[in-house]
Short mmCIF file of C-alpha atoms and ligand atoms in Angstrom, two decimals:
data_model
loop_
_atom_site.label_atom_id
_atom_site.label_comp_id
_atom_site.label_asym_id
_atom_site.label_seq_id
_atom_site.Cartn_x
_atom_site.Cartn_y
_atom_site.Cartn_z
CA UNK Q 592 -13.29 -51.24 -4.33
CA UNK Q 593 -10.26 -53.26 -3.35
CA UNK Q 594 -9.24 -53.92 0.25
CA UNK Q 595 -5.63 -55.03 0.75
CA UNK Q 596 -5.69 -55.99 4.45
CA UNK Q 597 -8.27 -58.23 6.13
CA UNK Q 598 -8.64 -61.17 8.52
CA UNK Q 599 -11.49 -62.91 6.72
CA UNK Q 600 -10.11 -66.47 6.64
CA UNK Q 601 -11.92 -68.77 9.07
CA UNK Q 602 -10.24 -69.94 12.27
CA UNK Q 603 -6.64 -69.04 11.45
CA UNK Q 604 -6.09 -66.00 13.72
CA UNK Q 605 -8.11 -63.44 15.69
CA UNK Q 606 -10.26 -62.68 12.64
CA UNK Q 607 -13.30 -64.66 11.44
CA UNK Q 608 -13.97 -67.55 13.82
CA UNK Q 609 -15.50 -69.94 11.32
CA UNK Q 610 -16.79 -70.18 7.75
CA UNK Q 611 -20.17 -68.79 8.81
CA UNK Q 612 -18.53 -65.56 9.96
CA UNK Q 613 -16.31 -65.50 6.85
CA UNK Q 614 -19.43 -65.61 4.66
CA UNK Q 615 -21.14 -62.87 6.68
CA UNK Q 616 -18.03 -60.70 6.34
CA UNK Q 617 -17.90 -61.40 2.60
CA UNK Q 618 -21.55 -60.33 2.23
CA UNK Q 619 -20.83 -57.14 4.18
CA UNK Q 620 -17.82 -56.41 1.97
CA UNK Q 621 -19.91 -56.79 -1.19
CA UNK Q 622 -22.65 -54.56 0.25
CA UNK Q 623 -20.03 -51.81 0.67
CA UNK Q 624 -18.92 -52.19 -2.91
CA UNK Q 625 -15.75 -54.23 -2.33
CA UNK Q 626 -15.08 -56.75 -5.12
CA UNK Q 627 -11.56 -57.91 -4.24
CA UNK Q 628 -10.05 -58.57 -0.85
CA UNK Q 629 -6.58 -59.67 0.15
CA UNK Q 630 -6.73 -62.09 3.09
CA UNK Q 631 -3.84 -61.22 5.39
CA UNK Q 632 -3.82 -63.49 8.45
CA UNK Q 633 -1.22 -62.74 11.11
CA UNK Q 634 2.08 -64.51 10.62
CA UNK Q 635 4.98 -64.80 13.08
CA UNK Q 636 3.50 -62.39 15.62
CA UNK Q 637 4.25 -64.67 18.58
CA UNK Q 638 0.67 -65.92 18.73
CA UNK Q 639 -0.19 -66.97 15.21
CA UNK Q 640 1.83 -68.63 12.47
CA UNK Q 641 0.18 -68.88 9.08
CA UNK Q 642 2.64 -70.15 6.51
CA UNK Q 643 1.69 -69.30 2.93
CA UNK Q 644 0.78 -72.85 1.98
CA UNK Q 645 -1.89 -72.87 4.70
CA UNK Q 646 -3.15 -69.42 3.64
CA UNK Q 647 -3.48 -70.49 0.00
CA UNK Q 648 -5.39 -73.64 0.98
CA UNK Q 649 -7.83 -71.60 3.06
CA UNK Q 650 -8.24 -68.97 0.31
CA UNK Q 651 -9.12 -71.68 -2.22
CA UNK Q 652 -11.71 -73.12 0.16
CA UNK Q 653 -13.27 -69.72 0.90
CA UNK Q 654 -13.43 -68.76 -2.79
CA UNK Q 655 -15.16 -72.06 -3.50
CA UNK Q 656 -17.80 -71.39 -0.83
CA UNK Q 657 -18.33 -67.80 -2.05
CA UNK Q 658 -18.84 -69.05 -5.56
CA UNK Q 659 -21.34 -71.69 -4.39
CA UNK Q 660 -23.29 -69.00 -2.58
CA UNK Q 661 -23.11 -66.53 -5.47
CA UNK Q 662 -21.26 -63.90 -3.46
CA UNK Q 663 -19.33 -61.76 -5.97
CA UNK Q 664 -16.12 -61.33 -4.00
CA UNK Q 665 -12.63 -62.56 -4.89
CA UNK Q 666 -10.21 -63.39 -2.09
CA UNK Q 667 -6.48 -63.19 -2.83
CA UNK Q 668 -3.75 -64.64 -0.60
CA UNK Q 669 -1.46 -62.56 1.61
CA UNK Q 670 -0.05 -62.35 5.11
CA UNK Q 671 0.38 -59.65 7.73
CA UNK Q 672 3.93 -60.36 8.84
CA UNK Q 673 5.55 -59.27 12.07
CA UNK Q 674 9.18 -58.30 11.40
CA UNK Q 675 11.51 -61.13 12.47
CA UNK Q 676 15.15 -61.83 11.75
CA UNK Q 677 14.52 -65.01 9.71
CA UNK Q 678 12.03 -63.26 7.41
CA UNK Q 679 14.40 -63.05 4.38
CA UNK Q 680 15.14 -66.77 4.72
CA UNK Q 681 11.44 -67.61 5.11
CA UNK Q 682 10.72 -65.56 1.98
CA UNK Q 683 13.23 -67.70 0.09
CA UNK Q 684 11.51 -70.81 1.46
CA UNK Q 685 8.10 -69.32 0.52
CA UNK Q 686 6.84 -69.77 4.08
CA UNK Q 687 6.38 -66.01 4.03
CA UNK Q 688 5.19 -64.30 0.87
CA UNK Q 689 4.08 -60.99 -0.48
CA UNK Q 690 0.56 -59.73 -1.12
CA UNK Q 691 -0.91 -61.73 -4.02
CA UNK Q 692 2.67 -62.62 -5.09
CA UNK Q 693 3.36 -58.97 -5.95
CA UNK Q 694 6.48 -57.05 -4.92
CA UNK Q 695 4.54 -55.57 -1.95
CA UNK Q 696 4.82 -57.17 1.49
CA UNK Q 697 2.58 -56.23 4.43
CA UNK Q 698 4.65 -55.71 7.58
CA UNK Q 699 3.27 -55.22 11.08
CA UNK Q 700 5.25 -53.52 13.84
CA UNK Q 701 4.55 -54.33 17.49
CA UNK Q 702 2.12 -51.80 18.98
CA UNK Q 703 4.63 -50.02 21.23
CA UNK Q 704 7.79 -49.44 19.23
CA UNK Q 705 9.58 -49.57 15.88
CA UNK Q 706 11.72 -52.75 15.98
CA UNK Q 707 15.46 -52.09 16.18
CA UNK Q 708 16.23 -54.29 13.16
CA UNK Q 709 13.75 -52.44 10.88
CA UNK Q 710 16.38 -50.56 8.81
CA UNK Q 711 18.47 -53.67 8.29
CA UNK Q 712 15.56 -55.96 7.40
CA UNK Q 713 13.87 -53.39 5.15
CA UNK Q 714 17.20 -53.01 3.36
CA UNK Q 715 17.34 -56.79 2.84
CA UNK Q 716 13.77 -56.76 1.50
CA UNK Q 717 14.63 -53.97 -0.95
CA UNK Q 718 17.68 -55.93 -2.13
CA UNK Q 719 15.25 -58.79 -2.85
CA UNK Q 720 13.20 -56.37 -4.97
CA UNK Q 721 10.39 -56.12 -2.41
CA UNK Q 722 8.56 -53.06 -1.09
CA UNK Q 723 7.48 -53.12 2.57
CA UNK Q 724 4.00 -51.77 3.30
CA UNK Q 725 3.74 -50.82 6.98
CA UNK Q 726 0.36 -51.86 8.39
CA UNK Q 727 -1.51 -49.21 10.45
CA UNK Q 728 1.47 -47.03 11.54
CA UNK Q 729 -1.00 -44.67 13.24
CA UNK Q 730 -1.53 -47.37 15.89
CA UNK Q 731 2.17 -47.71 16.72
CA UNK Q 732 3.00 -45.73 19.86
CA UNK Q 733 6.51 -44.65 18.82
CA UNK Q 734 5.28 -43.42 15.42
CA UNK Q 735 2.24 -41.68 16.93
CA UNK Q 736 4.58 -39.77 19.26
CA UNK Q 737 6.93 -38.81 16.43
CA UNK Q 738 5.61 -39.32 12.88
CA UNK Q 739 8.94 -38.03 11.51
CA UNK Q 740 10.22 -41.53 12.26
CA UNK Q 741 7.64 -42.95 9.83
CA UNK Q 742 8.55 -40.29 7.28
CA UNK Q 743 12.21 -41.32 7.47
CA UNK Q 744 11.30 -44.98 6.81
CA UNK Q 745 9.06 -43.94 3.89
CA UNK Q 746 11.85 -41.82 2.40
CA UNK Q 747 13.96 -44.99 2.36
CA UNK Q 748 11.36 -46.67 0.14
CA UNK Q 749 8.66 -48.15 2.39
CA UNK Q 750 4.94 -47.48 1.97
CA UNK Q 751 2.19 -47.33 4.59
CA UNK Q 752 -1.43 -48.36 5.06
CA UNK Q 753 -3.82 -46.55 7.37
CA UNK Q 754 -6.81 -48.41 8.82
CA UNK Q 755 -10.37 -47.35 8.00
CA UNK Q 756 -11.44 -47.64 11.65
CA UNK Q 757 -8.72 -45.18 12.69
CA UNK Q 758 -10.10 -42.64 10.20
CA UNK Q 759 -13.68 -43.46 11.22
CA UNK Q 760 -12.97 -42.70 14.88
CA UNK Q 761 -13.19 -46.19 16.43
CA UNK Q 762 -9.86 -45.75 18.24
CA UNK Q 763 -10.57 -42.22 19.48
CA UNK Q 764 -10.27 -38.62 18.34
CA UNK Q 765 -6.48 -38.33 18.57
CA UNK Q 766 -5.82 -41.39 16.36
CA UNK Q 767 -8.47 -40.11 13.96
CA UNK Q 768 -6.76 -36.72 13.71
CA UNK Q 769 -3.31 -38.28 13.43
CA UNK Q 770 -4.52 -40.58 10.62
CA UNK Q 771 -6.05 -37.71 8.69
CA UNK Q 772 -2.91 -35.58 9.14
CA UNK Q 773 -0.80 -38.49 7.90
CA UNK Q 774 -3.01 -38.76 4.81
CA UNK Q 775 -2.78 -35.01 4.25
CA UNK Q 776 1.02 -34.92 4.51
CA UNK Q 777 1.50 -37.90 2.14
CA UNK Q 778 2.59 -40.40 4.78
CA UNK Q 779 -0.15 -42.83 3.65
CA UNK Q 780 -0.36 -44.84 0.41
CA UNK Q 781 -3.23 -47.23 1.11
CA UNK Q 782 -6.47 -47.15 3.07
CA UNK Q 783 -7.65 -50.57 4.15
CA UNK Q 784 -10.02 -52.15 6.65
CA UNK Q 785 -7.92 -54.65 8.64
CA UNK Q 786 -11.41 -56.19 9.12
CA UNK Q 787 -11.50 -58.79 11.90
CA UNK Q 788 -15.17 -59.56 12.51
CA UNK Q 789 -18.76 -58.47 12.01
CA UNK Q 790 -19.34 -57.04 15.48
CA UNK Q 791 -17.12 -53.99 15.88
CA UNK Q 792 -14.35 -54.29 13.29
CA UNK Q 793 -15.91 -54.92 9.90
CA UNK Q 794 -14.85 -52.94 6.82
CA UNK Q 795 -15.80 -49.26 6.99
CA UNK Q 796 -14.04 -48.64 3.69
CA UNK Q 797 -16.88 -46.68 2.10
CA UNK Q 798 -17.16 -44.52 5.23
CA UNK Q 799 -13.40 -43.89 5.38
CA UNK Q 800 -13.25 -42.88 1.71
CA UNK Q 801 -16.26 -40.58 2.22
CA UNK Q 802 -14.47 -38.97 5.18
CA UNK Q 803 -11.28 -38.46 3.14
CA UNK Q 804 -13.32 -37.12 0.22
CA UNK Q 805 -15.08 -34.59 2.45
CA UNK Q 806 -11.91 -33.44 4.19
CA UNK Q 807 -9.12 -33.80 1.64
CA UNK Q 808 -11.03 -34.05 -1.65
CA UNK Q 809 -12.03 -36.75 -4.11
CA UNK Q 810 -8.66 -36.72 -5.82
CA UNK Q 811 -7.09 -38.13 -2.66
CA UNK Q 812 -9.70 -40.93 -2.62
CA UNK Q 813 -8.93 -41.77 -6.25
CA UNK Q 814 -5.21 -41.85 -5.40
CA UNK Q 815 -5.74 -44.51 -2.70
CA UNK Q 816 -8.12 -46.54 -4.85
CA UNK Q 817 -5.68 -46.48 -7.77
CA UNK Q 818 -2.82 -47.56 -5.50
CA UNK Q 819 -4.77 -50.61 -4.28
CA UNK Q 820 -5.43 -51.60 -7.91
CA UNK Q 821 -1.78 -51.08 -8.79
CA UNK Q 822 -0.67 -53.21 -5.86
CA UNK Q 823 -2.67 -56.26 -6.90
CA UNK Q 824 -1.48 -55.77 -10.50
CA UNK Q 825 2.12 -55.54 -9.18
CA UNK Q 826 2.56 -52.13 -10.79
CA UNK Q 827 4.49 -49.09 -9.53
CA UNK Q 828 2.77 -47.05 -6.81
CA UNK Q 829 2.95 -43.30 -7.29
CA UNK Q 830 4.55 -41.81 -4.20
CA UNK Q 831 4.10 -38.17 -3.26
CA UNK Q 832 6.83 -36.44 -1.26
CA UNK Q 833 5.98 -36.82 2.48
CA UNK Q 834 6.10 -33.56 4.41
CA UNK Q 835 5.34 -33.98 8.10
CA UNK Q 836 7.57 -31.08 9.15
CA UNK Q 837 5.43 -28.60 7.23
CA UNK Q 838 2.44 -29.64 9.27
CA UNK Q 839 4.42 -29.26 12.50
CA UNK Q 840 5.52 -25.79 11.38
CA UNK Q 841 1.97 -24.63 10.70
CA UNK Q 842 0.79 -26.02 14.00
CA UNK Q 843 3.57 -24.19 15.81
CA UNK Q 844 2.53 -20.85 14.34
FE1 FE2 H 1441 -4.32 -56.88 10.49
#
């Protein structure tokens, strides 16, 4: 399996504290059946800045340690980027970059709202040939209250990634149900761990895929797994028509 969103790099953000924890996380990933992981430390979120050069240095170091310890896991470089007005310029300067140098860029919204400049900045990204992937929209308060807002952004060409722990129930029943409904109505294109540590937020990818398989069917699992592979190969992602209104209609009746 491939995991496109994780905080496994040591000491760069609120993820793994040191190399020891990085190695423990890597072992846990392999035990679940993960062979490739994109490291996506926070960038420009007001607390952490992780320019790409620093990320790439850390990824090289971690891959070297994993190889020394015979842990069969490949780490690829990425960032989880908070939307900010200088992002297009920083992309030109290569301070900010996409996931594994693909066309896909992982964007984090603040937890309460959808930033006002989202439409404008996403438009600029598209002009640059990039595809924004919205990290864990189910944990954004404005989207959770009105998922049609996410649907509208997706219809303009963005993709979205739901977090395994949301599907697995770590953040409560309502986020779990919302996440599953989003998957069902095609508002989700990737399932990923956003793993931060070994204590309460490890991977849970196998469990999340099992949950999706049991509720929505194995075809849906294969769709997410294929999309993760396509992302790291920088290939087109197949997008199904999102249909949140249909769900609302059925609920109403
Ligand atoms: Fe994250």
